[in-house]
Rosetta silent file (secondary structure, phi, psi, omega in degrees, C-alpha in Angstrom):
SEQUENCE: MKLILTIMLIFLACDNKVDETPEEHAEISGFKIKRNDIVYVHQAANTTLLKDSLVIVNNSATTQFKIELLDDKNQVFEPDEAGLTLKFLDLDTLLVKFENKSGYHDGKNHFEFNLNPLKKATNTTVFFQILHNDHPDFTSLKFQLKVN
SCORE:     score description
SCORE:     0.000 S_00000001
   1 L     0.000  -41.237  178.991   85.938   48.573   70.649 S_00000001
   2 H   -59.307  -36.547 -178.375   88.467   51.389   70.898 S_00000001
   3 H   -68.806  -38.314  176.964   86.490   53.408   68.472 S_00000001
   4 H   -63.492  -40.636  177.322   83.251   52.970   70.457 S_00000001
   5 H   -60.471  -49.847  178.385   85.152   54.028   73.673 S_00000001
   6 H   -57.999  -45.493  178.731   86.494   57.137   71.999 S_00000001
   7 H   -62.629  -40.881  177.900   83.193   58.181   70.644 S_00000001
   8 H   -61.474  -44.614 -178.873   81.572   57.678   74.167 S_00000001
   9 H   -63.536  -42.007  177.485   84.309   59.803   75.796 S_00000001
  10 H   -61.457  -43.623  177.736   83.918   62.572   73.231 S_00000001
  11 H   -65.351  -41.959  178.801   80.097   62.554   73.693 S_00000001
  12 H   -66.140  -36.238  179.890   80.351   62.606   77.481 S_00000001
  13 H   -69.798  -34.473  178.951   82.915   65.339   77.413 S_00000001
  14 H   -75.963  -24.938 -177.552   80.814   67.513   75.128 S_00000001
  15 H   -78.152  -29.708 -175.872   77.650   66.784   77.082 S_00000001
  16 L  -106.372   59.357 -179.073   78.965   68.016   80.395 S_00000001
  17 L   -70.490  139.162 -178.553   79.969   71.463   79.440 S_00000001
  18 L  -118.613  134.773  175.511   81.104   73.622   82.390 S_00000001
  19 L   -67.537  109.190 -179.282   80.814   77.424   82.352 S_00000001
  20 L   -98.784   23.567  175.725   84.405   78.459   82.574 S_00000001
  21 L   -71.059  117.715  177.589   83.838   82.171   82.713 S_00000001
  22 L   -61.341  146.191  179.812   86.062   83.404   85.444 S_00000001
  23 L   -79.720  127.157 -174.800   84.435   85.338   88.293 S_00000001
  24 L   -95.706  121.246  170.655   85.615   88.953   88.071 S_00000001
  25 L  -155.991  143.119  178.422   86.498   90.567   91.361 S_00000001
  26 L   -69.503  144.763  173.715   89.240   92.919   92.374 S_00000001
  27 L  -108.769  145.388  178.749   92.092   91.636   94.543 S_00000001
  28 L   -67.296  124.561  178.043   93.833   93.728   97.119 S_00000001
  29 L  -127.204   -7.446  177.893   97.149   94.769   95.788 S_00000001
  30 E  -172.036 -172.494 -179.013   98.143   97.859   97.793 S_00000001
  31 E  -162.702  170.627  166.994   96.869  100.526  100.203 S_00000001
  32 E  -133.679  138.610  168.148   97.044  103.991  101.571 S_00000001
  33 E  -105.933  120.148 -174.579   96.859  104.932  105.255 S_00000001
  34 E  -122.346  159.297  172.136   95.243  108.427  105.484 S_00000001
  35 E  -145.539  121.299 -177.691   94.312  110.966  108.052 S_00000001
  36 L    52.513   43.730 -176.233   92.428  114.028  106.986 S_00000001
  37 L    59.456   14.991  173.262   93.145  113.230  103.292 S_00000001
  38 E  -103.456  130.070  175.803   96.948  113.222  103.946 S_00000001
  39 E   -87.338  124.198 -179.405   98.646  109.984  102.979 S_00000001
  40 E   -98.744  -42.559 -176.334  101.147  108.647  105.569 S_00000001
  41 E  -130.274  132.606  176.711  101.755  105.167  104.265 S_00000001
  42 E  -140.458  117.898  175.365  101.349  104.097  100.630 S_00000001
  43 E  -112.356  112.517  174.994  102.119  100.718   99.159 S_00000001
  44 L   -67.213  161.446 -176.859  101.497  100.766   95.448 S_00000001
  45 L   -52.878  117.249  173.155  100.037   97.651   93.779 S_00000001
  46 L    55.253   29.850 -179.054  102.421   94.724   94.234 S_00000001
  47 L  -134.526 -170.168  178.699  105.400   97.002   94.712 S_00000001
  48 L   -71.657  174.712  176.696  107.477   98.571   97.426 S_00000001
  49 E   -74.739  137.726  178.414  106.361  101.383   99.807 S_00000001
  50 E   -95.131  -37.954  168.627  106.108  104.826   98.302 S_00000001
  51 E  -126.400  137.929 -162.904  105.524  106.383  101.721 S_00000001
  52 E  -133.241   13.228 -175.903  106.649  104.457  104.706 S_00000001
  53 E  -127.109  123.116  173.006  106.057  106.458  107.995 S_00000001
  54 E  -100.639  109.957 -174.431  103.102  106.652  110.268 S_00000001
  55 E  -112.052  128.624  168.847  103.987  109.482  112.685 S_00000001
  56 E  -127.150  163.744 -172.715  101.940  110.436  115.806 S_00000001
  57 L  -104.597  128.927  177.146  102.808  112.885  118.611 S_00000001
  58 L   -58.488  143.331  179.226  103.423  111.614  122.176 S_00000001
  59 L    64.775   21.247  175.870  100.930  112.923  124.804 S_00000001
  60 L  -101.866  177.522 -175.291   98.518  113.834  122.152 S_00000001
  61 L   -79.010  169.910 -179.004   94.911  112.806  121.865 S_00000001
  62 L   -61.209  136.941 -177.514   93.910  109.599  120.010 S_00000001
  63 E  -108.890  129.770 -179.035   94.694  109.840  116.281 S_00000001
  64 E   -97.191  137.399  174.632   92.240  108.380  113.727 S_00000001
  65 E  -131.100  161.533 -179.421   93.327  106.794  110.467 S_00000001
  66 E  -131.354  139.053  172.371   91.635  105.243  107.538 S_00000001
  67 E  -107.581  123.612  174.115   92.973  102.557  105.147 S_00000001
  68 E   -97.566  123.700  179.046   92.094  102.759  101.434 S_00000001
  69 E   -90.286  152.475 -174.057   92.703   99.517   99.629 S_00000001
  70 E  -121.493  145.928  176.083   94.047   99.505   95.977 S_00000001
  71 L   -89.174 -173.532  179.115   93.438   97.079   93.150 S_00000001
  72 L   -64.629  -12.748  178.861   96.135   95.940   90.693 S_00000001
  73 L  -105.159   10.480  179.594   95.744   99.240   88.775 S_00000001
  74 L    62.548   30.043  174.734   96.244  101.342   91.946 S_00000001
  75 L   -97.285  140.554  179.674   92.565  102.353   91.955 S_00000001
  76 E   -70.290  134.625  173.704   90.831  102.684   95.308 S_00000001
  77 L  -147.326  157.464  179.888   88.177  100.039   95.792 S_00000001
  78 L  -118.666  108.492  176.810   86.006   98.674   98.545 S_00000001
  79 L   -54.311  141.740  179.015   85.484   94.904   98.648 S_00000001
  80 L  -102.755    4.298 -179.473   81.809   94.299   99.110 S_00000001
  81 L   -86.618  141.716  177.625   82.087   90.898  100.688 S_00000001
  82 L   -73.882  163.268  172.311   81.319   90.486  104.343 S_00000001
  83 L    96.521    4.309  178.796   83.793   88.674  106.692 S_00000001
  84 E   -93.797  142.797  179.867   86.847   90.954  106.127 S_00000001
  85 E  -140.123  156.631  177.767   88.711   92.193  109.139 S_00000001
  86 E  -103.096  136.581  178.197   91.755   94.259  109.859 S_00000001
  87 E  -139.309  121.012  178.070   94.591   92.948  112.017 S_00000001
  88 E   -87.959  141.448 -179.652   97.843   94.768  112.940 S_00000001
  89 E  -123.514  151.444  178.590  100.937   92.589  113.612 S_00000001
  90 L    62.869   24.003  176.175  104.223   93.356  115.428 S_00000001
  91 L   -79.935  125.796  178.132  102.474   96.333  117.137 S_00000001
  92 L   -84.710  106.546 -179.190  104.233   97.379  120.393 S_00000001
  93 L   -71.369   -8.268  171.215  101.388   97.768  122.863 S_00000001
  94 L   -83.611  -20.376 -178.785  103.761   99.617  125.246 S_00000001
  95 L   -88.714  -47.970 -177.379  104.240  102.264  122.580 S_00000001
  96 E  -137.378  153.538  168.337  100.688  102.753  121.284 S_00000001
  97 E   -95.884  127.819 -177.387   97.191  101.681  122.141 S_00000001
  98 E  -108.387  129.929  177.033   95.478  100.296  119.001 S_00000001
  99 E  -125.769  118.509 -176.843   91.740  100.477  118.613 S_00000001
 100 E   -81.243  117.438  178.222   90.169   98.698  115.617 S_00000001
 101 L  -108.344   11.977 -176.239   87.198  100.789  114.247 S_00000001
 102 L   -73.483  157.347  177.689   86.775   98.624  111.126 S_00000001
 103 E  -178.065  174.442  177.963   83.525   97.010  110.196 S_00000001
 104 E  -116.381  109.762  177.244   80.963   96.026  107.536 S_00000001
 105 E  -153.856  152.650 -174.030   77.962   98.192  107.340 S_00000001
 106 L    63.387   23.583  175.428   75.826   99.766  104.550 S_00000001
 107 L    83.344   11.729 -176.949   76.996   96.993  102.243 S_00000001
 108 E  -136.305  151.698  174.593   80.675   98.169  102.506 S_00000001
 109 E   -88.034  139.357  174.531   83.773   97.278  104.389 S_00000001
 110 E  -124.493  124.990 -177.517   85.364  100.217  106.405 S_00000001
 111 L  -113.725   96.830 -177.410   88.985   99.843  107.525 S_00000001
 112 E  -134.555  151.570  175.487   89.599  102.508  110.214 S_00000001
 113 E  -154.469  162.544  179.497   91.569  102.542  113.374 S_00000001
 114 E  -117.392  146.196  174.466   92.699  104.761  116.238 S_00000001
 115 E  -126.290  125.009  175.524   96.217  105.032  117.718 S_00000001
 116 E  -112.922  114.876 -175.454   96.756  106.485  121.153 S_00000001
 117 E   -73.981  136.167 -176.243  100.456  107.192  121.860 S_00000001
 118 L  -107.509  -33.865  174.846  101.683  105.886  125.174 S_00000001
 119 L  -161.323  154.665 -174.540  105.405  106.733  125.096 S_00000001
 120 L   -69.412  136.120  177.743  108.025  108.236  122.757 S_00000001
 121 E  -158.903  163.374  174.443  109.917  105.814  120.578 S_00000001
 122 E  -133.419  154.496  168.960  111.527  105.716  117.075 S_00000001
 123 E    61.415   34.288  167.805  112.019  103.170  114.351 S_00000001
 124 E   -93.721  144.902 -178.325  109.540  100.537  115.269 S_00000001
 125 E  -112.916  152.545  178.105  107.970   98.672  112.403 S_00000001
 126 E  -140.469  168.833  170.614  104.446   97.185  111.963 S_00000001
 127 E  -152.518  169.813 -175.432  102.398   95.599  109.255 S_00000001
 128 E  -137.894  165.624  174.763   98.819   94.651  108.889 S_00000001
 129 E  -131.566  143.420  163.855   96.565   91.936  107.242 S_00000001
 130 E   -99.153  112.948 -177.703   93.158   92.033  105.775 S_00000001
 131 E   -96.325  139.817  171.206   91.670   88.770  106.914 S_00000001
 132 E  -112.884  111.543 -176.510   88.770   86.928  105.231 S_00000001
 133 L    47.981   48.045  174.798   87.192   84.479  107.716 S_00000001
 134 L    76.733    7.102  170.084   90.560   84.195  109.605 S_00000001
 135 E  -122.242  148.221 -171.612   92.943   83.728  106.664 S_00000001
 136 E   -73.706  125.260  167.353   94.897   86.568  105.134 S_00000001
 137 E   -92.728  -21.535  175.439   93.691   87.936  101.821 S_00000001
 138 E  -150.845  138.259  174.309   96.371   90.652  101.948 S_00000001
 139 E  -124.042  121.410  177.884   99.533   91.275  103.994 S_00000001
 140 L   -65.301  157.487  162.682  101.105   94.723  103.891 S_00000001
 141 L   -74.278  160.522 -178.041  104.866   95.236  103.739 S_00000001
 142 L   -72.103  140.808  173.556  106.346   96.459  107.078 S_00000001
 143 E  -134.338  164.819 -176.795  106.361  100.254  107.585 S_00000001
 144 E   -73.459  136.694  167.852  107.643  102.662  110.218 S_00000001
 145 E  -122.882  119.403 -176.941  105.512  103.710  113.233 S_00000001
 146 E  -118.784  137.952  171.142  107.005  106.708  115.081 S_00000001
 147 E  -117.463  115.251  179.228  105.838  108.370  118.222 S_00000001
 148 L   -96.438    0.000    0.000  107.541  111.800  118.549 S_00000001
């Protein structure tokens, strides 16, 4: 009887093969915050911050920034899945006005934002998340936001 059960289990296990090929897609491992091709904040893949200060000038016009996402090899990539959003946390709304300009169009995600300085301050820290359907896919390390 044990022999028959063993043979049946082997037969059933072999008959129900599952494709175990892992789905290949890049994971967010780091980022760069840029303005006019100048990098202000840079978190390399799964490491500490290489550049850590986002500086804007008080009483200046709105400043536009772009976030480039990095994969685990520090290569820039653009996730092609819809439903990703940018959310800043610990942002002092008395210090700066934040305007999220991110979105999904032309089959690509664009992570852009504007900062409008409201008052001079130093040494405040912020961080951001890339959310996928309201849960974080990536959380940055905290970095400096300075209004001079």
